[in-house]
Amino acid sequence: MSRRAATLTAASVIVIVLAIIGSAMPVPYVALMPGPTSNTLGTNDKGQPLIRIDGRQTYPDGGHLNFTTVTYRGGPGGRIDLFTALRGWIAGDTAIVPEETIFPEDESPKKVDEENTRQMQDSQQSAEAAALHELGIPVTTRVVVDGIQKGRPADGVLKTGDEITAVDGAKVTNVAEVTGTMAKHKIGDSVTLGYTRAGKAATTTLKTVATPSGDRAAVGVVISDQYKFPFKIDISVGDIGGPSAGLMFSLAIIDKLTPGSLTRGTFIAGTGTITAKGEVGPIGGIQQKMIAARKAGATVFLTPKDNCPDAAASRPGGLRLVRADTLHGTVQALNALTTGKGDVPTCE
């Protein structure tokens, strides 16, 4: 065998060995890809309305207000291999991110899934509250215990599901009022909490301790606002998690509760978190979500203002970006877009 042939043979063997090693070598990265989109004005995979409203007159709209998702491959227990990561870096529709971006080191995959489910539930409540606020429909709030921190003063005293009704004798109806009163306490002070459990009222006095950061007084409860609506709104999205569909839920609820159409035949998709006050927040995976929207047929994509720079830099052809700052502003933007009357805020 000539020296050249031997060199080529050796090189080929090395390439094959590296290929075998690469195909089997797991790497601590996650591949993010465009996920399915769902029309908030349509039905879910069971053929049921994705958003159903009972106890209030609704109006049909056959248009599209699609929320978008991101799917992933990899993670603890199922890491992608080196070649998959390399292909993802080359592919235009895939993002390769460090594993800890999706799965923090101190949280198990199960915990991450549970947190995503909780975020979806919270986003639905916020979306409903924001939509009704936009329509001028009264909504009442209450403060509910979401969790108890083990070993803290509230552990063994309060329970998940308790409603906090008062702090130091003053009635509270939202989280801001609770945190505002707690901020007046010094570490080591005593605080009296009024609460209800299974319809029964009670009070407890707890001695505050420092938060993990050491800068505030706390008793070790995780609380959230819950809303009482004047009629029933059900949102059914299956096992999709995370908070990023909030804006689209709010728009669909508004569309269903008002005559006429927000879309007027335009295929609109979008993303964005929402607060009960109607503030739109940024999300992750904007590039993958835009690709998913365009593949589904969308020509307009509602984009949180903080995501605009990245969105504008990677916008798919044929997709118009409409900037979403607030729910109220987004409704106005859609009316201007579909009627041709008024300014439409953009990312470009």
mmCIF file of C-alpha atoms in Angstrom:
data_model
loop_
_atom_site.group_PDB
_atom_site.id
_atom_site.type_symbol
_atom_site.label_atom_id
_atom_site.label_comp_id
_atom_site.label_asym_id
_atom_site.label_seq_id
_atom_site.Cartn_x
_atom_site.Cartn_y
_atom_site.Cartn_z
ATOM 1 C CA MET A 1 0.000 0.000 0.000
ATOM 2 C CA SER A 2 1.368 3.446 -0.938
ATOM 3 C CA ARG A 3 1.973 6.094 1.708
ATOM 4 C CA ARG A 4 -0.842 8.229 0.255
ATOM 5 C CA ALA A 5 -3.323 5.360 0.363
ATOM 6 C CA ALA A 6 -2.315 4.532 3.923
ATOM 7 C CA THR A 7 -2.798 8.154 4.941
ATOM 8 C CA LEU A 8 -6.267 8.287 3.368
ATOM 9 C CA THR A 9 -7.213 5.010 5.033
ATOM 10 C CA ALA A 10 -6.042 6.226 8.413
ATOM 11 C CA ALA A 11 -7.903 9.512 7.969
ATOM 12 C CA SER A 12 -11.070 7.671 6.988
ATOM 13 C CA VAL A 13 -10.829 5.457 10.048
ATOM 14 C CA ILE A 14 -10.380 8.521 12.262
ATOM 15 C CA VAL A 15 -13.428 10.205 10.696
ATOM 16 C CA ILE A 16 -15.544 7.072 11.202
ATOM 17 C CA VAL A 17 -14.394 6.730 14.806
ATOM 18 C CA LEU A 18 -15.170 10.423 15.480
ATOM 19 C CA ALA A 19 -18.573 9.994 13.848
ATOM 20 C CA ILE A 20 -19.354 7.015 16.070
ATOM 21 C CA ILE A 21 -18.166 8.879 19.160
ATOM 22 C CA GLY A 22 -20.100 12.023 18.168
ATOM 23 C CA SER A 23 -23.315 10.135 17.565
ATOM 24 C CA ALA A 24 -23.131 8.603 21.032
ATOM 25 C CA MET A 25 -21.669 11.487 23.054
ATOM 26 C CA PRO A 26 -24.401 13.311 25.013
ATOM 27 C CA VAL A 27 -23.895 17.045 25.452
ATOM 28 C CA PRO A 28 -25.470 19.411 28.024
ATOM 29 C CA TYR A 29 -27.445 21.412 25.484
ATOM 30 C CA VAL A 30 -31.103 21.620 24.470
ATOM 31 C CA ALA A 31 -32.426 22.062 20.932
ATOM 32 C CA LEU A 32 -35.327 24.531 20.661
ATOM 33 C CA MET A 33 -37.539 24.138 17.578
ATOM 34 C CA PRO A 34 -40.782 25.640 16.259
ATOM 35 C CA GLY A 35 -43.747 24.028 17.994
ATOM 36 C CA PRO A 36 -47.420 23.769 17.099
ATOM 37 C CA THR A 37 -49.655 26.821 16.970
ATOM 38 C CA SER A 38 -53.239 26.883 18.228
ATOM 39 C CA ASN A 39 -56.076 29.181 17.252
ATOM 40 C CA THR A 40 -57.570 30.704 20.393
ATOM 41 C CA LEU A 41 -60.768 31.345 18.422
ATOM 42 C CA GLY A 42 -60.989 27.699 17.340
ATOM 43 C CA THR A 43 -61.053 24.285 18.960
ATOM 44 C CA ASN A 44 -58.518 22.158 20.802
ATOM 45 C CA ASP A 45 -57.347 18.677 19.803
ATOM 46 C CA LYS A 46 -60.520 17.202 21.333
ATOM 47 C CA GLY A 47 -62.763 19.295 19.125
ATOM 48 C CA GLN A 48 -63.866 21.499 22.020
ATOM 49 C CA PRO A 49 -63.686 25.319 21.977
ATOM 50 C CA LEU A 50 -60.240 26.303 23.137
ATOM 51 C CA ILE A 51 -61.871 29.176 25.025
ATOM 52 C CA ARG A 52 -65.407 28.664 26.267
ATOM 53 C CA ILE A 53 -67.471 31.361 27.975
ATOM 54 C CA ASP A 54 -70.651 30.542 29.883
ATOM 55 C CA GLY A 55 -73.059 33.020 31.472
ATOM 56 C CA ARG A 56 -72.372 35.900 29.097
ATOM 57 C CA GLN A 57 -73.365 36.625 25.499
ATOM 58 C CA THR A 58 -70.631 35.782 23.015
ATOM 59 C CA TYR A 59 -70.102 36.525 19.344
ATOM 60 C CA PRO A 60 -68.570 34.159 16.765
ATOM 61 C CA ASP A 61 -65.398 34.921 14.823
ATOM 62 C CA GLY A 62 -64.021 32.463 12.299
ATOM 63 C CA GLY A 63 -60.658 34.200 12.125
ATOM 64 C CA HIS A 64 -57.248 33.332 13.559
ATOM 65 C CA LEU A 65 -55.618 34.586 16.737
ATOM 66 C CA ASN A 66 -52.996 31.872 17.132
ATOM 67 C CA PHE A 67 -50.670 31.469 20.066
ATOM 68 C CA THR A 68 -47.303 29.901 19.285
ATOM 69 C CA THR A 69 -45.089 27.420 21.093
ATOM 70 C CA VAL A 70 -41.559 26.066 21.148
ATOM 71 C CA THR A 71 -40.684 22.386 21.391
ATOM 72 C CA TYR A 72 -37.375 21.049 22.633
ATOM 73 C CA ARG A 73 -35.125 18.014 22.495
ATOM 74 C CA GLY A 74 -32.642 17.116 25.188
ATOM 75 C CA GLY A 75 -32.454 17.763 28.891
ATOM 76 C CA PRO A 76 -31.432 15.666 31.904
ATOM 77 C CA GLY A 77 -32.041 11.980 31.285
ATOM 78 C CA GLY A 78 -32.376 12.448 27.530
ATOM 79 C CA ARG A 79 -29.514 14.602 26.336
ATOM 80 C CA ILE A 80 -28.954 15.207 22.646
ATOM 81 C CA ASP A 81 -25.759 13.952 21.031
ATOM 82 C CA LEU A 82 -22.967 16.070 19.639
ATOM 83 C CA PHE A 83 -24.040 15.696 16.011
ATOM 84 C CA THR A 84 -27.620 16.731 16.806
ATOM 85 C CA ALA A 85 -26.255 19.836 18.495
ATOM 86 C CA LEU A 86 -24.039 20.616 15.488
ATOM 87 C CA ARG A 87 -26.947 20.161 13.071
ATOM 88 C CA GLY A 88 -29.024 22.472 15.253
ATOM 89 C CA TRP A 89 -26.360 25.174 15.186
ATOM 90 C CA ILE A 90 -26.359 25.000 11.395
ATOM 91 C CA ALA A 91 -30.165 24.792 10.942
ATOM 92 C CA GLY A 92 -31.986 28.082 10.515
ATOM 93 C CA ASP A 93 -35.015 27.142 12.601
ATOM 94 C CA THR A 94 -33.281 25.604 15.626
ATOM 95 C CA ALA A 95 -31.594 27.205 18.612
ATOM 96 C CA ILE A 96 -29.069 25.274 20.697
ATOM 97 C CA VAL A 97 -28.988 26.596 24.254
ATOM 98 C CA PRO A 98 -27.233 25.441 27.446
ATOM 99 C CA GLU A 99 -29.231 22.859 29.345
ATOM 100 C CA GLU A 100 -29.431 25.034 32.458
ATOM 101 C CA THR A 101 -31.362 27.634 30.444
ATOM 102 C CA ILE A 102 -34.362 25.288 30.479
ATOM 103 C CA PHE A 103 -33.495 23.044 33.409
ATOM 104 C CA PRO A 104 -31.834 24.944 36.283
ATOM 105 C CA GLU A 105 -29.279 22.823 38.131
ATOM 106 C CA ASP A 106 -31.236 22.973 41.394
ATOM 107 C CA GLU A 107 -34.537 21.856 39.807
ATOM 108 C CA SER A 108 -35.549 18.431 38.505
ATOM 109 C CA PRO A 109 -37.281 18.041 35.108
ATOM 110 C CA LYS A 110 -40.468 17.185 37.023
ATOM 111 C CA LYS A 111 -40.195 20.419 38.974
ATOM 112 C CA VAL A 112 -39.669 22.371 35.758
ATOM 113 C CA ASP A 113 -42.780 20.791 34.225
ATOM 114 C CA GLU A 114 -44.791 21.590 37.350
ATOM 115 C CA GLU A 115 -43.602 25.197 37.234
ATOM 116 C CA ASN A 116 -44.533 25.487 33.539
ATOM 117 C CA THR A 117 -48.008 24.154 34.331
ATOM 118 C CA ARG A 118 -48.402 26.659 37.147
ATOM 119 C CA GLN A 119 -47.260 29.489 34.884
ATOM 120 C CA MET A 120 -49.841 28.497 32.269
ATOM 121 C CA GLN A 121 -52.603 28.475 34.877
ATOM 122 C CA ASP A 122 -51.520 31.857 36.227
ATOM 123 C CA SER A 123 -51.320 33.304 32.718
ATOM 124 C CA GLN A 124 -54.861 32.178 31.985
ATOM 125 C CA GLN A 125 -56.153 33.904 35.123
ATOM 126 C CA SER A 126 -54.209 37.069 34.290
ATOM 127 C CA ALA A 127 -55.430 36.963 30.692
ATOM 128 C CA GLU A 128 -59.047 36.678 31.796
ATOM 129 C CA ALA A 129 -58.649 39.525 34.297
ATOM 130 C CA ALA A 130 -56.895 41.738 31.736
ATOM 131 C CA ALA A 131 -59.564 41.124 29.091
ATOM 132 C CA LEU A 132 -62.425 41.915 31.439
ATOM 133 C CA HIS A 133 -60.603 44.997 32.720
ATOM 134 C CA GLU A 134 -60.173 46.173 29.134
ATOM 135 C CA LEU A 135 -63.923 45.717 28.593
ATOM 136 C CA GLY A 136 -64.838 47.505 31.819
ATOM 137 C CA ILE A 137 -66.295 44.372 33.437
ATOM 138 C CA PRO A 138 -65.667 44.329 37.227
ATOM 139 C CA VAL A 139 -63.378 41.618 38.601
ATOM 140 C CA THR A 140 -62.679 40.972 42.271
ATOM 141 C CA THR A 141 -59.393 39.593 43.598
ATOM 142 C CA ARG A 142 -58.307 37.546 46.579
ATOM 143 C CA VAL A 143 -54.931 36.467 47.951
ATOM 144 C CA VAL A 144 -54.305 32.725 48.037
ATOM 145 C CA VAL A 145 -51.414 30.726 49.485
ATOM 146 C CA ASP A 146 -49.658 28.854 46.661
ATOM 147 C CA GLY A 147 -46.989 27.232 48.775
ATOM 148 C CA ILE A 148 -45.280 27.052 52.159
ATOM 149 C CA GLN A 149 -41.516 27.201 52.578
ATOM 150 C CA LYS A 150 -40.344 24.326 54.740
ATOM 151 C CA GLY A 151 -38.911 25.262 58.097
ATOM 152 C CA ARG A 152 -40.187 28.846 57.961
ATOM 153 C CA PRO A 153 -42.645 30.387 60.466
ATOM 154 C CA ALA A 154 -45.752 29.602 58.372
ATOM 155 C CA ASP A 155 -44.787 25.931 58.020
ATOM 156 C CA GLY A 156 -47.361 23.817 59.880
ATOM 157 C CA VAL A 157 -49.634 26.824 60.428
ATOM 158 C CA LEU A 158 -50.863 27.896 56.999
ATOM 159 C CA LYS A 159 -51.691 25.545 54.136
ATOM 160 C CA THR A 160 -51.762 25.754 50.371
ATOM 161 C CA GLY A 161 -55.177 27.053 49.345
ATOM 162 C CA ASP A 162 -55.702 29.266 52.399
ATOM 163 C CA GLU A 163 -57.003 32.735 51.578
ATOM 164 C CA ILE A 164 -55.171 35.611 53.263
ATOM 165 C CA THR A 165 -57.830 38.155 54.235
ATOM 166 C CA ALA A 166 -55.994 40.568 56.543
ATOM 167 C CA VAL A 167 -52.530 41.628 57.675
ATOM 168 C CA ASP A 168 -52.246 43.248 61.114
ATOM 169 C CA GLY A 169 -56.007 43.717 61.153
ATOM 170 C CA ALA A 170 -56.164 45.545 57.800
ATOM 171 C CA LYS A 171 -58.197 43.880 55.051
ATOM 172 C CA VAL A 172 -56.215 42.820 51.967
ATOM 173 C CA THR A 173 -57.533 41.819 48.546
ATOM 174 C CA ASN A 174 -54.363 41.538 46.453
ATOM 175 C CA VAL A 175 -50.717 40.561 46.745
ATOM 176 C CA ALA A 176 -49.515 44.167 46.491
ATOM 177 C CA GLU A 177 -51.397 45.066 49.665
ATOM 178 C CA VAL A 178 -49.875 42.112 51.533
ATOM 179 C CA THR A 179 -46.314 42.858 50.424
ATOM 180 C CA GLY A 180 -46.802 46.571 51.109
ATOM 181 C CA THR A 181 -47.767 45.901 54.720
ATOM 182 C CA MET A 182 -45.027 43.272 55.178
ATOM 183 C CA ALA A 183 -42.452 45.782 53.916
ATOM 184 C CA LYS A 184 -43.142 47.929 56.987
ATOM 185 C CA HIS A 185 -42.010 45.128 59.314
ATOM 186 C CA LYS A 186 -38.478 44.577 60.488
ATOM 187 C CA ILE A 187 -36.935 41.124 60.705
ATOM 188 C CA GLY A 188 -37.972 39.614 64.032
ATOM 189 C CA ASP A 189 -41.257 41.558 64.272
ATOM 190 C CA SER A 190 -44.532 39.732 64.820
ATOM 191 C CA VAL A 191 -47.223 39.897 62.135
ATOM 192 C CA THR A 192 -50.853 38.868 62.483
ATOM 193 C CA LEU A 193 -52.483 37.225 59.480
ATOM 194 C CA GLY A 194 -56.194 36.712 59.003
ATOM 195 C CA TYR A 195 -57.116 33.832 56.735
ATOM 196 C CA THR A 196 -59.936 31.504 55.752
ATOM 197 C CA ARG A 197 -59.720 27.764 55.243
ATOM 198 C CA ALA A 198 -62.645 25.691 54.003
ATOM 199 C CA GLY A 199 -64.930 28.647 54.650
ATOM 200 C CA LYS A 200 -63.818 29.133 58.266
ATOM 201 C CA ALA A 201 -62.070 32.329 59.390
ATOM 202 C CA ALA A 202 -59.015 32.266 61.636
ATOM 203 C CA THR A 203 -56.029 34.367 62.653
ATOM 204 C CA THR A 204 -52.436 33.562 63.493
ATOM 205 C CA THR A 205 -49.504 35.606 64.742
ATOM 206 C CA LEU A 206 -46.069 34.698 63.385
ATOM 207 C CA LYS A 207 -42.596 36.024 64.094
ATOM 208 C CA THR A 208 -40.913 37.163 60.909
ATOM 209 C CA VAL A 209 -37.528 35.948 59.714
ATOM 210 C CA ALA A 210 -35.208 37.176 56.989
ATOM 211 C CA THR A 211 -35.804 36.277 53.382
ATOM 212 C CA PRO A 212 -33.076 34.139 51.724
ATOM 213 C CA SER A 213 -31.505 37.366 50.444
ATOM 214 C CA GLY A 214 -31.575 38.713 54.016
ATOM 215 C CA ASP A 215 -33.028 42.100 53.130
ATOM 216 C CA ARG A 216 -36.714 41.725 54.076
ATOM 217 C CA ALA A 217 -38.973 40.304 56.759
ATOM 218 C CA ALA A 218 -41.016 37.241 55.755
ATOM 219 C CA VAL A 219 -42.965 34.305 57.168
ATOM 220 C CA GLY A 220 -42.320 31.782 54.378
ATOM 221 C CA VAL A 221 -45.478 31.784 52.272
ATOM 222 C CA VAL A 222 -45.786 31.962 48.507
ATOM 223 C CA ILE A 223 -48.926 33.891 47.575
ATOM 224 C CA SER A 224 -50.694 34.884 44.383
ATOM 225 C CA ASP A 225 -53.686 36.873 43.252
ATOM 226 C CA GLN A 226 -56.716 34.864 42.263
ATOM 227 C CA TYR A 227 -59.666 36.411 40.521
ATOM 228 C CA LYS A 228 -63.390 36.014 40.897
ATOM 229 C CA PHE A 229 -65.109 36.522 37.582
ATOM 230 C CA PRO A 230 -68.792 37.384 37.072
ATOM 231 C CA PHE A 231 -69.132 34.511 34.600
ATOM 232 C CA LYS A 232 -67.239 31.341 33.698
ATOM 233 C CA ILE A 233 -64.295 31.282 31.294
ATOM 234 C CA ASP A 234 -62.626 27.961 30.492
ATOM 235 C CA ILE A 235 -59.344 27.746 28.566
ATOM 236 C CA SER A 236 -58.363 24.236 27.451
ATOM 237 C CA VAL A 237 -54.904 23.851 25.914
ATOM 238 C CA GLY A 238 -53.924 20.349 27.021
ATOM 239 C CA ASP A 239 -50.415 19.840 28.381
ATOM 240 C CA ILE A 240 -48.914 23.068 27.006
ATOM 241 C CA GLY A 241 -47.097 25.024 29.715
ATOM 242 C CA GLY A 242 -45.561 28.421 30.298
ATOM 243 C CA PRO A 243 -46.928 31.979 30.422
ATOM 244 C CA SER A 244 -46.311 33.184 26.870
ATOM 245 C CA ALA A 245 -49.850 32.713 25.483
ATOM 246 C CA GLY A 246 -51.375 35.277 27.837
ATOM 247 C CA LEU A 247 -51.721 38.092 25.294
ATOM 248 C CA MET A 248 -53.435 35.868 22.730
ATOM 249 C CA PHE A 249 -55.855 34.504 25.347
ATOM 250 C CA SER A 250 -56.859 38.046 26.314
ATOM 251 C CA LEU A 251 -57.434 39.083 22.710
ATOM 252 C CA ALA A 252 -59.578 36.022 22.030
ATOM 253 C CA ILE A 253 -61.719 36.651 25.108
ATOM 254 C CA ILE A 254 -62.254 40.260 24.041
ATOM 255 C CA ASP A 255 -63.120 39.120 20.515
ATOM 256 C CA LYS A 256 -65.641 36.587 21.801
ATOM 257 C CA LEU A 257 -67.311 39.087 24.145
ATOM 258 C CA THR A 258 -67.718 41.905 21.613
ATOM 259 C CA PRO A 259 -69.607 42.161 18.315
ATOM 260 C CA GLY A 260 -67.590 42.246 15.132
ATOM 261 C CA SER A 261 -64.137 40.829 14.537
ATOM 262 C CA LEU A 262 -60.661 41.782 15.680
ATOM 263 C CA THR A 263 -59.118 39.863 12.789
ATOM 264 C CA ARG A 264 -61.425 40.753 9.903
ATOM 265 C CA GLY A 265 -60.036 37.822 7.958
ATOM 266 C CA THR A 266 -56.364 38.471 8.690
ATOM 267 C CA PHE A 267 -54.399 35.456 9.942
ATOM 268 C CA ILE A 268 -52.856 36.815 13.129
ATOM 269 C CA ALA A 269 -50.496 34.988 15.445
ATOM 270 C CA GLY A 270 -48.450 36.218 18.350
ATOM 271 C CA THR A 271 -46.951 35.768 21.755
ATOM 272 C CA GLY A 272 -46.412 37.622 25.005
ATOM 273 C CA THR A 273 -47.055 37.337 28.701
ATOM 274 C CA ILE A 274 -49.847 39.442 30.186
ATOM 275 C CA THR A 275 -50.489 40.951 33.593
ATOM 276 C CA ALA A 276 -53.936 41.531 35.047
ATOM 277 C CA LYS A 277 -53.407 45.219 34.281
ATOM 278 C CA GLY A 278 -52.833 44.423 30.603
ATOM 279 C CA GLU A 279 -49.067 44.889 30.433
ATOM 280 C CA VAL A 280 -47.408 42.712 27.766
ATOM 281 C CA GLY A 281 -44.095 41.067 28.680
ATOM 282 C CA PRO A 282 -41.274 39.406 26.703
ATOM 283 C CA ILE A 283 -40.882 35.694 26.051
ATOM 284 C CA GLY A 284 -38.227 33.215 24.946
ATOM 285 C CA GLY A 285 -37.830 31.461 21.602
ATOM 286 C CA ILE A 286 -39.102 34.370 19.507
ATOM 287 C CA GLN A 287 -37.376 33.134 16.328
ATOM 288 C CA GLN A 288 -38.884 29.644 16.572
ATOM 289 C CA LYS A 289 -42.324 31.067 17.314
ATOM 290 C CA MET A 290 -42.240 33.349 14.279
ATOM 291 C CA ILE A 291 -41.243 30.434 12.055
ATOM 292 C CA ALA A 292 -44.098 28.335 13.474
ATOM 293 C CA ALA A 293 -46.550 31.175 12.882
ATOM 294 C CA ARG A 294 -45.484 31.714 9.276
ATOM 295 C CA LYS A 295 -45.636 27.985 8.503
ATOM 296 C CA ALA A 296 -49.175 27.918 9.903
ATOM 297 C CA GLY A 297 -50.200 30.695 7.501
ATOM 298 C CA ALA A 298 -49.936 33.829 9.639
ATOM 299 C CA THR A 299 -49.171 37.129 7.932
ATOM 300 C CA VAL A 300 -49.133 39.244 11.121
ATOM 301 C CA PHE A 301 -47.200 38.497 14.297
ATOM 302 C CA LEU A 302 -47.856 40.336 17.560
ATOM 303 C CA THR A 303 -44.485 40.883 19.221
ATOM 304 C CA PRO A 304 -43.726 42.103 22.751
ATOM 305 C CA LYS A 305 -41.758 45.332 22.515
ATOM 306 C CA ASP A 306 -38.746 43.895 24.374
ATOM 307 C CA ASN A 307 -38.530 41.076 21.809
ATOM 308 C CA CYS A 308 -38.659 43.463 18.851
ATOM 309 C CA PRO A 309 -34.900 43.759 18.179
ATOM 310 C CA ASP A 310 -34.398 39.983 17.953
ATOM 311 C CA ALA A 311 -37.644 39.517 16.032
ATOM 312 C CA ALA A 312 -36.800 42.172 13.454
ATOM 313 C CA ALA A 313 -33.368 40.627 12.914
ATOM 314 C CA SER A 314 -34.786 37.175 12.089
ATOM 315 C CA ARG A 315 -38.264 37.863 10.713
ATOM 316 C CA PRO A 316 -39.455 35.273 8.170
ATOM 317 C CA GLY A 317 -40.464 36.638 4.788
ATOM 318 C CA GLY A 318 -44.153 37.495 4.478
ATOM 319 C CA LEU A 319 -44.648 38.081 8.203
ATOM 320 C CA ARG A 320 -45.466 41.587 9.425
ATOM 321 C CA LEU A 321 -44.397 42.391 12.986
ATOM 322 C CA VAL A 322 -46.815 44.444 15.082
ATOM 323 C CA ARG A 323 -45.383 45.690 18.370
ATOM 324 C CA ALA A 324 -47.423 44.846 21.467
ATOM 325 C CA ASP A 325 -46.836 47.083 24.505
ATOM 326 C CA THR A 326 -50.161 46.752 26.322
ATOM 327 C CA LEU A 327 -53.418 44.901 25.744
ATOM 328 C CA HIS A 328 -55.268 48.153 25.136
ATOM 329 C CA GLY A 329 -52.647 49.313 22.638
ATOM 330 C CA THR A 330 -52.707 45.950 20.872
ATOM 331 C CA VAL A 331 -56.488 46.079 20.433
ATOM 332 C CA GLN A 332 -56.113 49.564 18.947
ATOM 333 C CA ALA A 333 -53.287 48.355 16.697
ATOM 334 C CA LEU A 334 -55.401 45.469 15.363
ATOM 335 C CA ASN A 335 -58.309 47.808 14.651
ATOM 336 C CA ALA A 336 -55.967 50.140 12.771
ATOM 337 C CA LEU A 337 -54.372 47.226 10.920
ATOM 338 C CA THR A 338 -57.592 45.596 9.769
ATOM 339 C CA THR A 339 -59.466 48.804 8.906
ATOM 340 C CA GLY A 340 -56.547 50.717 7.425
ATOM 341 C CA LYS A 341 -57.367 53.664 9.687
ATOM 342 C CA GLY A 342 -54.724 54.781 12.144
ATOM 343 C CA ASP A 343 -51.097 54.029 12.952
ATOM 344 C CA VAL A 344 -49.877 50.484 13.526
ATOM 345 C CA PRO A 345 -46.837 50.194 15.837
ATOM 346 C CA THR A 346 -44.169 47.940 14.384
ATOM 347 C CA CYS A 347 -40.794 46.451 15.306
ATOM 348 C CA GLU A 348 -39.157 47.654 12.115
#
